[in-house]
Amino acid sequence: MHRKPGVSILLDRLEREDNARIYYKPYYRREDFDDERYRPSFTPLAYPGQTLKITGRLEKFSGSRMGITPFVRDAETGKIFSAGYTFPAPGEKFLCEWRIPEVPFAVAEAGLLLMNVEAAKFLGNLVIEEFSITGKRAFTVKFKDEKSEFDGLSRCSAVGGSWMLENGGLHVLTRDYFLL
């Protein structure tokens, strides 16, 4: 049997009104780690204003309709922002295209939110054929909202020089260059 390319995810007996999140993690925080020996510095890779595009298909083995919607989760509050649910026909290709909305802090997860809406249980595969985040980002760094994290800023990587957050601003001392 020939299968089309993609990542196949088994949805094993997802109960009625249960949710599942399938996501890409474009940003990590200190609480995502249990080991700090490398002292990493992270910059988000998905931003408000960009377009999240996911194509794929839903293969149903048993159960009824499955609702899907693109979503992002905020890194600070944990709040999930999503579009409206759509209900793709089993086996048919779906397209979710959505402009990432403003979030309070930074996008920690971007992906699909799935919900079994009718049957007692759903069993099937979700096949993701394409996943992309593209376009111009709408993001401004407000230093008064930043924190020092892993020797870096909470939403930016800082390279070169010496810096500190003070009085709502970023103060930098450097001989050559400083990249934010």
N, CA and C of each residue as an Amber inpcrd file, in Angstrom:
protein
   540
   0.8470000  -1.1840000   0.0000000   0.0000000   0.0000000   0.0000000
   0.8900000   1.2440000   0.0000000   0.6430000   2.1600000  -0.9100000
   1.4240000   3.3950000  -1.0030000   0.7620000   4.4880000  -0.1680000
   1.5420000   5.1080000   0.6920000   1.0300000   6.2110000   1.5110000
   1.6460000   7.5140000   1.0420000   0.8630000   8.5760000   1.1280000
   1.3800000   9.9050000   0.8100000   2.3260000  10.3420000   1.9250000
   3.3170000  11.1910000   1.5980000   4.2690000  11.6240000   2.6240000
   3.6070000  12.4990000   3.6900000   4.1880000  12.4710000   4.8560000
   3.6930000  13.2920000   5.9500000   4.0160000  12.6450000   7.2780000
   3.7120000  13.3520000   8.3350000   3.8800000  12.8280000   9.6850000
   2.5310000  12.2830000  10.1210000   2.4990000  11.0260000  10.5230000
   1.2510000  10.3800000  10.9240000   1.1950000  10.2840000  12.4460000
   0.0990000  10.7660000  13.0180000  -0.0910000  10.7690000  14.4690000
  -1.3390000   9.9530000  14.7810000  -1.2000000   8.9250000  15.6030000
  -2.3260000   8.0820000  15.9750000  -3.1510000   8.7810000  17.0520000
  -4.4340000   8.9450000  16.7820000  -5.3760000   9.4800000  17.7730000
  -6.1130000   8.2720000  18.3310000  -5.6740000   7.7950000  19.4700000
  -6.1280000   6.5210000  20.0130000  -7.2340000   6.7150000  21.0430000
  -8.4570000   6.4340000  20.6220000  -9.6350000   6.4830000  21.4880000
  -9.7970000   7.8260000  22.2040000  -9.7490000   8.8800000  21.4390000
  -9.9810000  10.2230000  21.9690000 -11.4600000  10.3190000  22.3460000
 -11.7610000  10.5550000  23.6120000 -13.1410000  10.5490000  24.0840000
 -13.8780000  11.8370000  23.7310000 -15.2070000  11.7600000  23.7390000
 -16.0590000  12.9010000  23.3970000 -15.6790000  14.1150000  24.2430000
 -15.5290000  15.2510000  23.5670000 -15.1700000  16.5480000  24.1340000
 -13.7520000  16.5990000  24.6970000 -12.9520000  15.5590000  24.4620000
 -11.5310000  15.6050000  24.8080000 -10.7790000  16.3830000  23.7430000
  -9.7410000  17.0820000  24.1660000  -8.8790000  17.8310000  23.2500000
  -7.5260000  17.1550000  23.1470000  -6.8960000  17.3560000  22.0100000
  -5.5010000  16.9540000  21.8210000  -4.8040000  18.1150000  21.1320000
  -3.5680000  18.3960000  21.5480000  -2.7780000  19.4540000  20.9090000
  -1.5940000  18.8040000  20.2110000  -1.4660000  19.0690000  18.9150000
  -0.3170000  18.6350000  18.1320000   0.4040000  19.9290000  17.7790000
   1.6570000  20.0850000  18.2370000   2.2690000  21.4000000  18.0780000
   3.7710000  21.3510000  17.8660000   4.2590000  22.4650000  17.3520000
   5.6730000  22.7840000  17.2190000   5.9880000  23.7420000  18.3620000
   7.1310000  23.5880000  18.9840000   7.5120000  24.4570000  20.1080000
   8.5670000  25.4510000  19.6300000   8.1490000  26.6770000  19.2770000
   9.0920000  27.6570000  18.7320000   9.8410000  28.4770000  19.7790000
   9.5940000  28.2170000  21.0610000  10.2170000  29.0290000  22.1000000
  10.2690000  28.2360000  23.4040000  11.4140000  28.2880000  24.0510000
  11.6130000  27.5850000  25.3170000  11.8740000  28.5770000  26.4380000
  11.4120000  28.2200000  27.6270000  11.6290000  29.0100000  28.8330000
  12.4200000  28.1880000  29.8360000  12.8590000  28.8300000  30.8810000
  13.6420000  28.1650000  31.9230000  12.8970000  26.9490000  32.4930000
  11.5840000  27.0510000  32.6850000  10.8260000  25.9390000  33.2750000
  10.7120000  24.7290000  32.3440000  11.1040000  24.8690000  31.0800000
  11.0960000  23.7360000  30.1500000  12.3100000  22.8270000  30.3370000
  13.2290000  23.2060000  31.2080000  14.4710000  22.4570000  31.4010000
  14.6290000  22.0040000  32.8430000  15.2990000  20.8790000  33.0180000
  15.6400000  20.4380000  34.3630000  17.1540000  20.4460000  34.5710000
  17.8800000  20.9960000  33.6150000  19.3360000  21.0320000  33.6670000
  19.7920000  22.3890000  33.1320000  20.5230000  23.1440000  33.9250000
  20.9290000  24.4870000  33.5130000  22.4250000  24.6090000  33.2570000
  23.1200000  23.5090000  33.0730000  24.5790000  23.6090000  32.9560000
  25.0480000  24.3210000  31.6910000  24.2400000  24.3330000  30.6250000
  24.6700000  24.9790000  29.3810000  24.2510000  26.4410000  29.2870000
  23.3600000  26.8920000  30.1480000  22.8960000  28.2730000  30.2140000
  22.4950000  28.8010000  28.8370000  21.5030000  28.1740000  28.2200000
  21.1120000  28.5700000  26.8640000  20.3910000  29.9120000  26.8380000
  20.3230000  30.4930000  25.6630000  19.5920000  31.7410000  25.4380000
  18.6770000  31.5160000  24.2420000  17.4000000  31.8260000  24.3990000
  16.4290000  31.5290000  23.3540000  15.7270000  32.7810000  22.8540000
  15.4180000  32.7630000  21.5840000  14.6240000  33.7910000  20.9300000
  13.4380000  33.0860000  20.2860000  12.2200000  33.6070000  20.4190000
  11.0750000  32.9590000  19.7780000  11.2650000  32.8610000  18.2590000
  10.7130000  31.8080000  17.6680000  10.7900000  31.6090000  16.2200000
   9.4430000  31.7810000  15.5340000   8.3930000  32.0710000  16.2910000
   7.0680000  32.3590000  15.7340000   6.5500000  33.6160000  16.4170000
   5.9650000  34.5140000  15.6200000   5.5560000  35.8190000  16.1390000
   4.1540000  36.1940000  15.6760000   3.4730000  37.0630000  16.4370000
   2.2150000  37.6230000  15.9640000   2.4140000  38.2730000  14.5940000
   1.3910000  38.1700000  13.7570000   1.4560000  38.7430000  12.4140000
   1.8890000  37.7500000  11.3600000   2.5640000  36.6770000  11.7540000
   2.9740000  35.6640000  10.7870000   1.8030000  34.7310000  10.4810000
   1.9430000  33.9540000   9.4020000   0.8910000  33.0330000   8.9860000
   1.2760000  31.6010000   9.3260000   0.4070000  30.9320000  10.0620000
   0.5510000  29.5160000  10.3770000  -0.2540000  28.7510000   9.3360000
   0.4070000  27.8390000   8.6190000  -0.2630000  27.0630000   7.5710000
  -0.0130000  25.5800000   7.8200000  -1.1020000  24.8200000   7.8790000
  -1.0190000  23.3790000   8.0940000  -1.9310000  22.7010000   7.0850000
  -1.3740000  21.7500000   6.3290000  -2.1940000  20.9330000   5.4400000
  -2.0390000  19.4800000   5.8630000  -3.0830000  18.7140000   5.6470000
  -3.0330000  17.3070000   6.0060000  -4.3500000  16.6340000   5.7300000
  -4.5440000  15.4940000   6.3680000  -5.7960000  14.7580000   6.2320000
  -6.0400000  13.9640000   7.5150000  -7.2910000  13.6630000   7.7310000
  -7.7110000  12.9050000   8.9010000  -8.2150000  11.5530000   8.4090000
  -7.6090000  10.4750000   8.8800000  -8.0260000   9.1200000   8.5090000
  -8.7840000   8.5230000   9.6910000 -10.0770000   8.2740000   9.4890000
 -10.9260000   7.7720000  10.5770000 -11.0160000   6.2510000  10.5060000
 -10.7890000   5.5770000  11.6520000 -10.9890000   4.1300000  11.7440000
 -12.3290000   3.8450000  12.4150000 -12.6300000   4.5800000  13.4760000
 -13.9270000   4.4640000  14.1380000 -14.2280000   5.7920000  14.8250000
 -15.5080000   6.0250000  15.0490000 -15.9020000   7.2760000  15.6780000
 -16.6620000   8.1510000  14.7040000 -16.7630000   9.4180000  15.0300000
 -17.5530000  10.3440000  14.2270000 -16.6990000  11.5320000  13.8220000
 -17.2870000  12.7150000  13.8500000 -16.5720000  13.9200000  13.3990000
 -15.5060000  14.3630000  14.3900000 -14.4360000  14.9170000  13.8190000
 -13.3470000  15.4730000  14.6140000 -13.2180000  16.9400000  14.2180000
 -13.2140000  17.8320000  15.1970000 -13.0120000  19.2520000  14.9340000
 -11.5410000  19.5940000  15.0300000 -11.0570000  20.4440000  14.1090000
  -9.6670000  20.8930000  14.1590000  -9.6200000  22.4110000  14.0270000
  -8.6390000  23.0050000  14.6710000  -8.4250000  24.4450000  14.5580000
  -6.9510000  24.7500000  14.8040000  -6.3900000  25.7220000  14.0900000
  -5.0260000  26.1410000  14.4090000  -5.0280000  26.8990000  15.7380000
  -3.8950000  26.8280000  16.4620000  -3.8180000  27.5140000  17.7500000
  -2.3840000  27.9400000  18.0330000  -2.2490000  28.8780000  18.9640000
  -0.9670000  29.2110000  19.5820000  -1.2020000  29.3080000  21.0860000
  -0.1370000  29.0560000  21.8500000  -0.2230000  29.1720000  23.3080000
   0.8130000  30.1770000  23.7720000   0.3940000  31.0810000  24.6560000
   1.2900000  32.1070000  25.1820000   2.2430000  31.5060000  26.2110000
   3.5150000  31.8940000  26.1470000   4.5510000  31.3420000  27.0260000
   4.4220000  31.7980000  28.4740000   3.8970000  32.9630000  28.7120000
   3.8140000  33.5030000  30.0760000   2.5250000  33.0830000  30.7770000
   1.3880000  33.2540000  30.1160000   0.0920000  32.9940000  30.7460000
  -0.4150000  31.5730000  30.5310000   0.0590000  30.8990000  29.4820000
  -0.4430000  29.5710000  29.1340000  -1.7520000  29.6150000  28.3700000
  -2.2810000  30.8130000  28.1280000  -3.5580000  30.9560000  27.4350000
  -3.4430000  30.4820000  25.9880000  -4.4800000  29.7800000  25.5250000
  -4.5300000  29.2890000  24.1480000  -5.4040000  30.2220000  23.3210000
  -4.8750000  30.6270000  22.1710000  -5.5970000  31.4450000  21.1990000
  -5.8330000  30.5650000  19.9800000  -7.0810000  30.5380000  19.4680000
  -7.3650000  29.6710000  18.3290000  -8.3840000  30.3080000  17.4000000
  -8.4670000  29.7410000  16.2040000  -9.4860000  30.1370000  15.2290000
 -10.7120000  29.2620000  15.5040000 -11.7220000  29.3290000  14.6420000
 -12.8990000  28.4810000  14.8050000 -12.6340000  27.0680000  14.3070000
 -13.3380000  26.1070000  14.8870000 -13.1820000  24.7130000  14.4810000
 -13.7390000  24.4840000  13.0820000 -13.0690000  23.6110000  12.3330000
 -13.5890000  23.0890000  11.0700000 -13.6860000  21.5800000  11.2320000
 -14.4620000  20.9440000  10.3670000 -14.7140000  19.5100000  10.4800000
 -14.3900000  18.8340000   9.1550000 -13.1190000  18.4740000   8.9460000
 -12.7310000  17.8830000   7.6680000 -13.3530000  16.4980000   7.4730000
 -13.7120000  16.2110000   6.2240000 -14.2310000  14.8840000   5.8910000
 -13.0840000  13.8770000   5.9730000 -13.3400000  12.6900000   6.5170000
 -12.2820000  11.6850000   6.6300000 -11.6440000  11.3730000   5.2720000
 -10.3200000  11.3590000   5.2490000  -9.5820000  11.0250000   4.0330000
  -9.3550000  12.1830000   3.0850000 -10.0940000  13.2690000   3.2410000
  -9.9320000  14.4210000   2.3500000  -8.9150000  15.3950000   2.9330000
  -8.1940000  16.0470000   2.0320000  -7.1610000  16.9930000   2.4450000
  -7.8030000  18.2320000   3.0840000  -7.1920000  18.7330000   4.1600000
  -7.6520000  19.9790000   4.7710000  -6.5250000  21.0030000   4.7340000
  -6.9100000  22.2590000   4.8230000  -5.9680000  23.3760000   4.8770000
  -6.3960000  24.2860000   6.0140000  -5.4940000  24.5350000   6.9360000
  -5.7080000  25.5230000   7.9950000  -4.6790000  26.6180000   7.7650000
  -5.1440000  27.8200000   7.5210000  -4.2530000  28.9600000   7.3250000
  -4.7650000  30.0780000   8.2230000  -3.8820000  30.6280000   9.0560000
  -4.3260000  31.5320000  10.1130000  -3.2230000  32.5130000  10.4510000
  -3.6010000  33.7610000  10.6070000  -2.6530000  34.7970000  11.0270000
  -2.5180000  34.7140000  12.5430000  -1.2990000  34.5690000  13.0200000
  -1.0540000  34.4510000  14.4570000  -1.4210000  35.7800000  15.1310000
  -2.3050000  35.7310000  16.1390000  -2.7540000  36.9700000  16.7910000
  -1.7350000  37.4840000  17.8050000  -1.9930000  38.6800000  18.3080000
  -1.1860000  39.2280000  19.4060000  -1.3320000  38.3100000  20.6150000
  -0.2330000  38.0610000  21.2830000  -0.2450000  37.2870000  22.5240000
   0.4210000  38.1440000  23.6010000   0.0920000  37.9190000  24.8760000
   0.6550000  38.7690000  25.9240000   2.1810000  38.7450000  26.0290000
   2.8110000  37.5950000  25.7520000   4.2590000  37.5100000  25.9580000
   4.9820000  36.9970000  24.7180000   4.9040000  35.6990000  24.4450000
   5.5720000  35.0930000  23.2890000   4.8760000  33.7810000  22.9510000
   4.9690000  33.3560000  21.7040000   4.3400000  32.1150000  21.2520000
   5.1970000  30.9240000  21.7010000   4.6390000  30.0900000  22.5870000
   5.3470000  28.9130000  23.0990000   4.9990000  27.6540000  22.3200000
   3.8020000  27.5970000  21.7540000   3.3580000  26.4560000  20.9570000
   2.5540000  26.9790000  19.7840000   2.6880000  26.3150000  18.6350000
   1.8850000  26.6280000  17.4540000   1.5370000  25.3090000  16.7910000
   0.2530000  25.0950000  16.5180000  -0.1210000  23.8230000  15.9120000
  -1.6070000  23.6690000  15.7270000  -2.0730000  22.4150000  15.8710000
  -3.4850000  22.0800000  15.7070000  -4.0780000  21.6430000  17.0410000
  -5.2810000  22.1210000  17.2910000  -6.0710000  21.6920000  18.4320000
  -7.1770000  20.8160000  17.8620000  -7.3230000  19.6010000  18.3780000
  -8.3290000  18.6610000  17.8910000  -9.3290000  18.3650000  18.9900000
 -10.6070000  18.1790000  18.6090000 -11.6260000  17.8380000  19.5930000
 -12.6000000  16.8390000  18.9880000 -12.8350000  15.7450000  19.7220000
 -13.8570000  14.7760000  19.3450000 -15.1930000  15.3740000  19.7710000
 -16.0690000  15.6260000  18.8100000 -17.2960000  16.3560000  19.1330000
 -18.5470000  15.4950000  19.2450000 -18.5170000  14.2510000  18.7480000
 -19.7690000  13.4890000  18.7260000 -19.6820000  12.1010000  19.3370000
 -18.8620000  11.2350000  18.7680000 -18.8420000   9.8270000  19.1820000
 -18.2380000   9.6670000  20.5770000 -18.5640000   8.5290000  21.2020000
 -18.0020000   8.2480000  22.5230000 -16.4810000   8.2060000  22.4620000
 -15.9340000   7.6410000  21.3670000 -14.4810000   7.5830000  21.1890000
 -14.1410000   7.7280000  19.7130000 -12.9670000   8.2860000  19.4440000
 -12.4770000   8.4370000  18.0730000 -11.1450000   7.7140000  17.9710000
 -10.9920000   6.9390000  16.9040000  -9.7370000   6.2650000  16.6160000
  -9.3880000   6.5630000  15.1700000  -8.1880000   7.0720000  14.9430000
  -7.7690000   7.3840000  13.5800000  -6.3810000   7.9880000  13.5560000
  -5.9560000   8.3730000  12.3720000  -4.6560000   9.0190000  12.1730000
  -4.8590000  10.4460000  11.7100000  -4.0350000  11.3250000  12.2180000
  -3.9140000  12.6700000  11.6730000  -2.6000000  12.6730000  10.9070000
  -2.6610000  12.9920000   9.6190000  -1.4580000  13.0450000   8.7940000
  -1.1990000  14.5020000   8.4480000  -0.0730000  15.0340000   8.9050000
   0.3020000  16.4130000   8.5920000   1.2830000  16.3690000   7.4330000
   0.8740000  16.9660000   6.3100000   1.6970000  16.9570000   5.0980000
   2.5690000  18.2010000   4.9870000   2.0720000  19.3170000   5.5000000
   2.8440000  20.5620000   5.4520000   2.5690000  21.3610000   6.7140000
   3.6310000  21.9370000   7.2540000   3.5210000  22.8180000   8.4170000
   4.5030000  23.9520000   8.1970000   4.0040000  25.1920000   8.1980000
   4.9150000  26.3280000   8.0190000   4.4230000  27.5380000   8.8000000
   5.3800000  28.3590000   9.1830000   5.1100000  29.6620000   9.7850000
   5.9300000  30.6450000   8.9710000   5.2430000  31.5290000   8.2520000
   5.9260000  32.4370000   7.3340000   5.3740000  33.8500000   7.4710000
   6.0680000  34.7760000   6.8350000   5.5830000  36.1470000   6.7630000
   6.2720000  37.0800000   7.7300000   5.9020000  38.3330000   7.5750000
   6.4760000  39.3890000   8.4000000   5.8820000  39.3270000   9.8040000
   6.7340000  39.5020000  10.7780000   6.2730000  39.4590000  12.1610000
   5.9720000  40.8630000  12.6780000   5.0300000  40.9230000  13.5940000
   4.6650000  42.1790000  14.2480000   5.0440000  42.0350000  15.7170000
   6.2570000  42.4620000  16.0580000   6.7590000  42.2410000  17.4060000
   7.6210000  43.4160000  17.8240000   7.4040000  43.9070000  19.0130000
   8.1980000  44.9910000  19.5790000   8.6890000  44.5460000  20.9530000
   9.9570000  44.7710000  21.2160000  10.5040000  44.4460000  22.5370000
  10.2400000  45.6260000  23.4660000   9.5670000  45.3590000  24.5690000
   9.3470000  46.3620000  25.6140000  10.2290000  45.9400000  26.7830000
  11.3300000  46.6430000  26.9570000  12.3080000  46.2300000  27.9590000
  11.7570000  46.2510000  29.3760000  10.7410000  47.0670000  29.6380000
  10.1360000  47.0810000  30.9700000   9.4520000  45.7480000  31.2900000
   9.0840000  44.9790000  30.2450000   8.4430000  43.6750000  30.4400000
   9.4330000  42.5130000  30.4250000  10.6860000  42.7860000  30.0950000
  11.6890000  41.7210000  29.9920000  12.2310000  41.3300000  31.3580000
  12.7400000  40.1040000  31.4280000  13.3960000  39.5920000  32.6300000
  14.7120000  38.9640000  32.1960000  15.6400000  38.8840000  33.1090000
  16.8870000  38.1720000  32.8380000  16.6130000  36.6830000  32.9890000
  16.9920000  35.9080000  31.9700000  16.7340000  34.4750000  31.9720000
  17.9120000  33.7610000  31.3250000  18.5630000  32.8410000  32.0230000
  19.7340000  32.1140000  31.4970000  20.8230000  33.0740000  31.0200000
  21.0890000  34.1340000  31.6830000  22.0680000  35.1470000  31.2550000
  21.6720000  35.8370000  29.9560000  20.4170000  35.8150000  29.6180000
  19.9020000  36.4980000  28.4350000  18.6150000  37.2020000  28.8070000
  17.9680000  37.7980000  27.8280000  16.6600000  38.4020000  28.0520000
  15.5930000  37.3360000  27.8690000  14.4260000  37.5530000  28.4290000
  13.3870000  36.5300000  28.3690000  12.8550000  36.2880000  26.9600000
  12.8340000  37.2800000  26.0750000  12.3180000  37.0610000  24.7190000
  13.3360000  37.3470000  23.6320000  14.5910000  37.5200000  23.9910000
  15.6180000  37.8530000  22.9960000  16.9330000  37.2100000  23.3830000
  17.7430000  36.9570000  22.3870000  19.1310000  36.5760000  22.6270000
  19.9550000  37.8500000  22.5460000  20.9250000  37.9900000  23.4220000
  21.8020000  39.1640000  23.4200000  23.2350000  38.6800000  23.2170000
  23.9190000  39.2250000  22.2010000  25.2710000  38.7860000  21.8580000
  26.2090000  39.9820000  21.8620000  27.3220000  39.8660000  22.5610000
  28.3400000  40.9180000  22.5860000  28.1130000  41.9010000  23.7140000
  29.1830000  42.3710000  24.2840000  29.0890000  43.4020000  25.3080000
  28.5500000  42.9020000  26.6280000  28.3340000  43.8420000  27.4910000
  27.7710000  43.5870000  28.8040000  26.4940000  44.4040000  28.9010000
  25.4650000  43.8610000  29.5100000  24.1930000  44.5740000  29.5610000
  23.4890000  44.3070000  30.8880000  22.5110000  45.1560000  31.1710000
  21.6280000  44.9360000  32.3130000  20.3090000  45.6570000  32.0900000
  19.2600000  45.1060000  32.6650000  17.9440000  45.7290000  32.6400000
  17.8390000  46.6260000  33.8620000  17.4650000  47.8950000  33.6200000
  17.3800000  48.8390000  34.7260000  16.4130000  49.9560000  34.3660000
  15.5180000  50.2920000  35.2880000  14.5680000  51.3980000  35.1140000
  13.7830000  51.2990000  33.8130000  13.3410000  50.0910000  33.4660000
  12.5270000  49.8990000  32.2670000  13.2850000  49.9650000  30.9630000
  14.6150000  49.9470000  31.0140000  15.4190000  50.0200000  29.7930000
  16.5350000  48.9990000  29.7970000  17.1820000  48.8600000  28.6450000
  18.3300000  47.9770000  28.4990000  19.5680000  48.8480000  28.3930000
  20.5130000  48.6540000  29.2940000  21.7520000  49.4260000  29.3000000
  22.8810000  48.5120000  28.8440000  23.6220000  48.9560000  27.8070000
  24.6450000  48.1230000  27.1710000  25.9910000  48.8260000  27.2230000
  27.0370000  48.0590000  27.5110000  28.4120000  48.5420000  27.4700000
  29.1730000  47.6040000  26.5420000  29.7790000  48.1640000  25.4740000
  30.4830000  47.3250000  24.5100000  31.6140000  48.0930000  23.8470000
  32.6470000  47.3770000  23.4340000  33.7450000  47.9840000  22.6780000
  33.5080000  47.8490000  21.1830000  32.9150000  46.7420000  20.7660000
  32.7930000  46.4670000  19.3390000  31.3490000  46.4660000  18.8440000
  30.5680000  45.5220000  19.3030000  29.2110000  45.3820000  18.7840000
  28.3030000  44.7730000  19.8440000  27.0070000  44.9200000  19.6100000
  25.9890000  44.2990000  20.4460000  24.8360000  43.9260000  19.5340000
  24.4360000  42.6650000  19.5400000  23.3220000  42.1900000  18.7190000
  22.1860000  41.7430000  19.6200000  20.9890000  42.1420000  19.2540000
  19.8040000  41.7650000  20.0120000  18.8880000  40.9870000  19.1060000
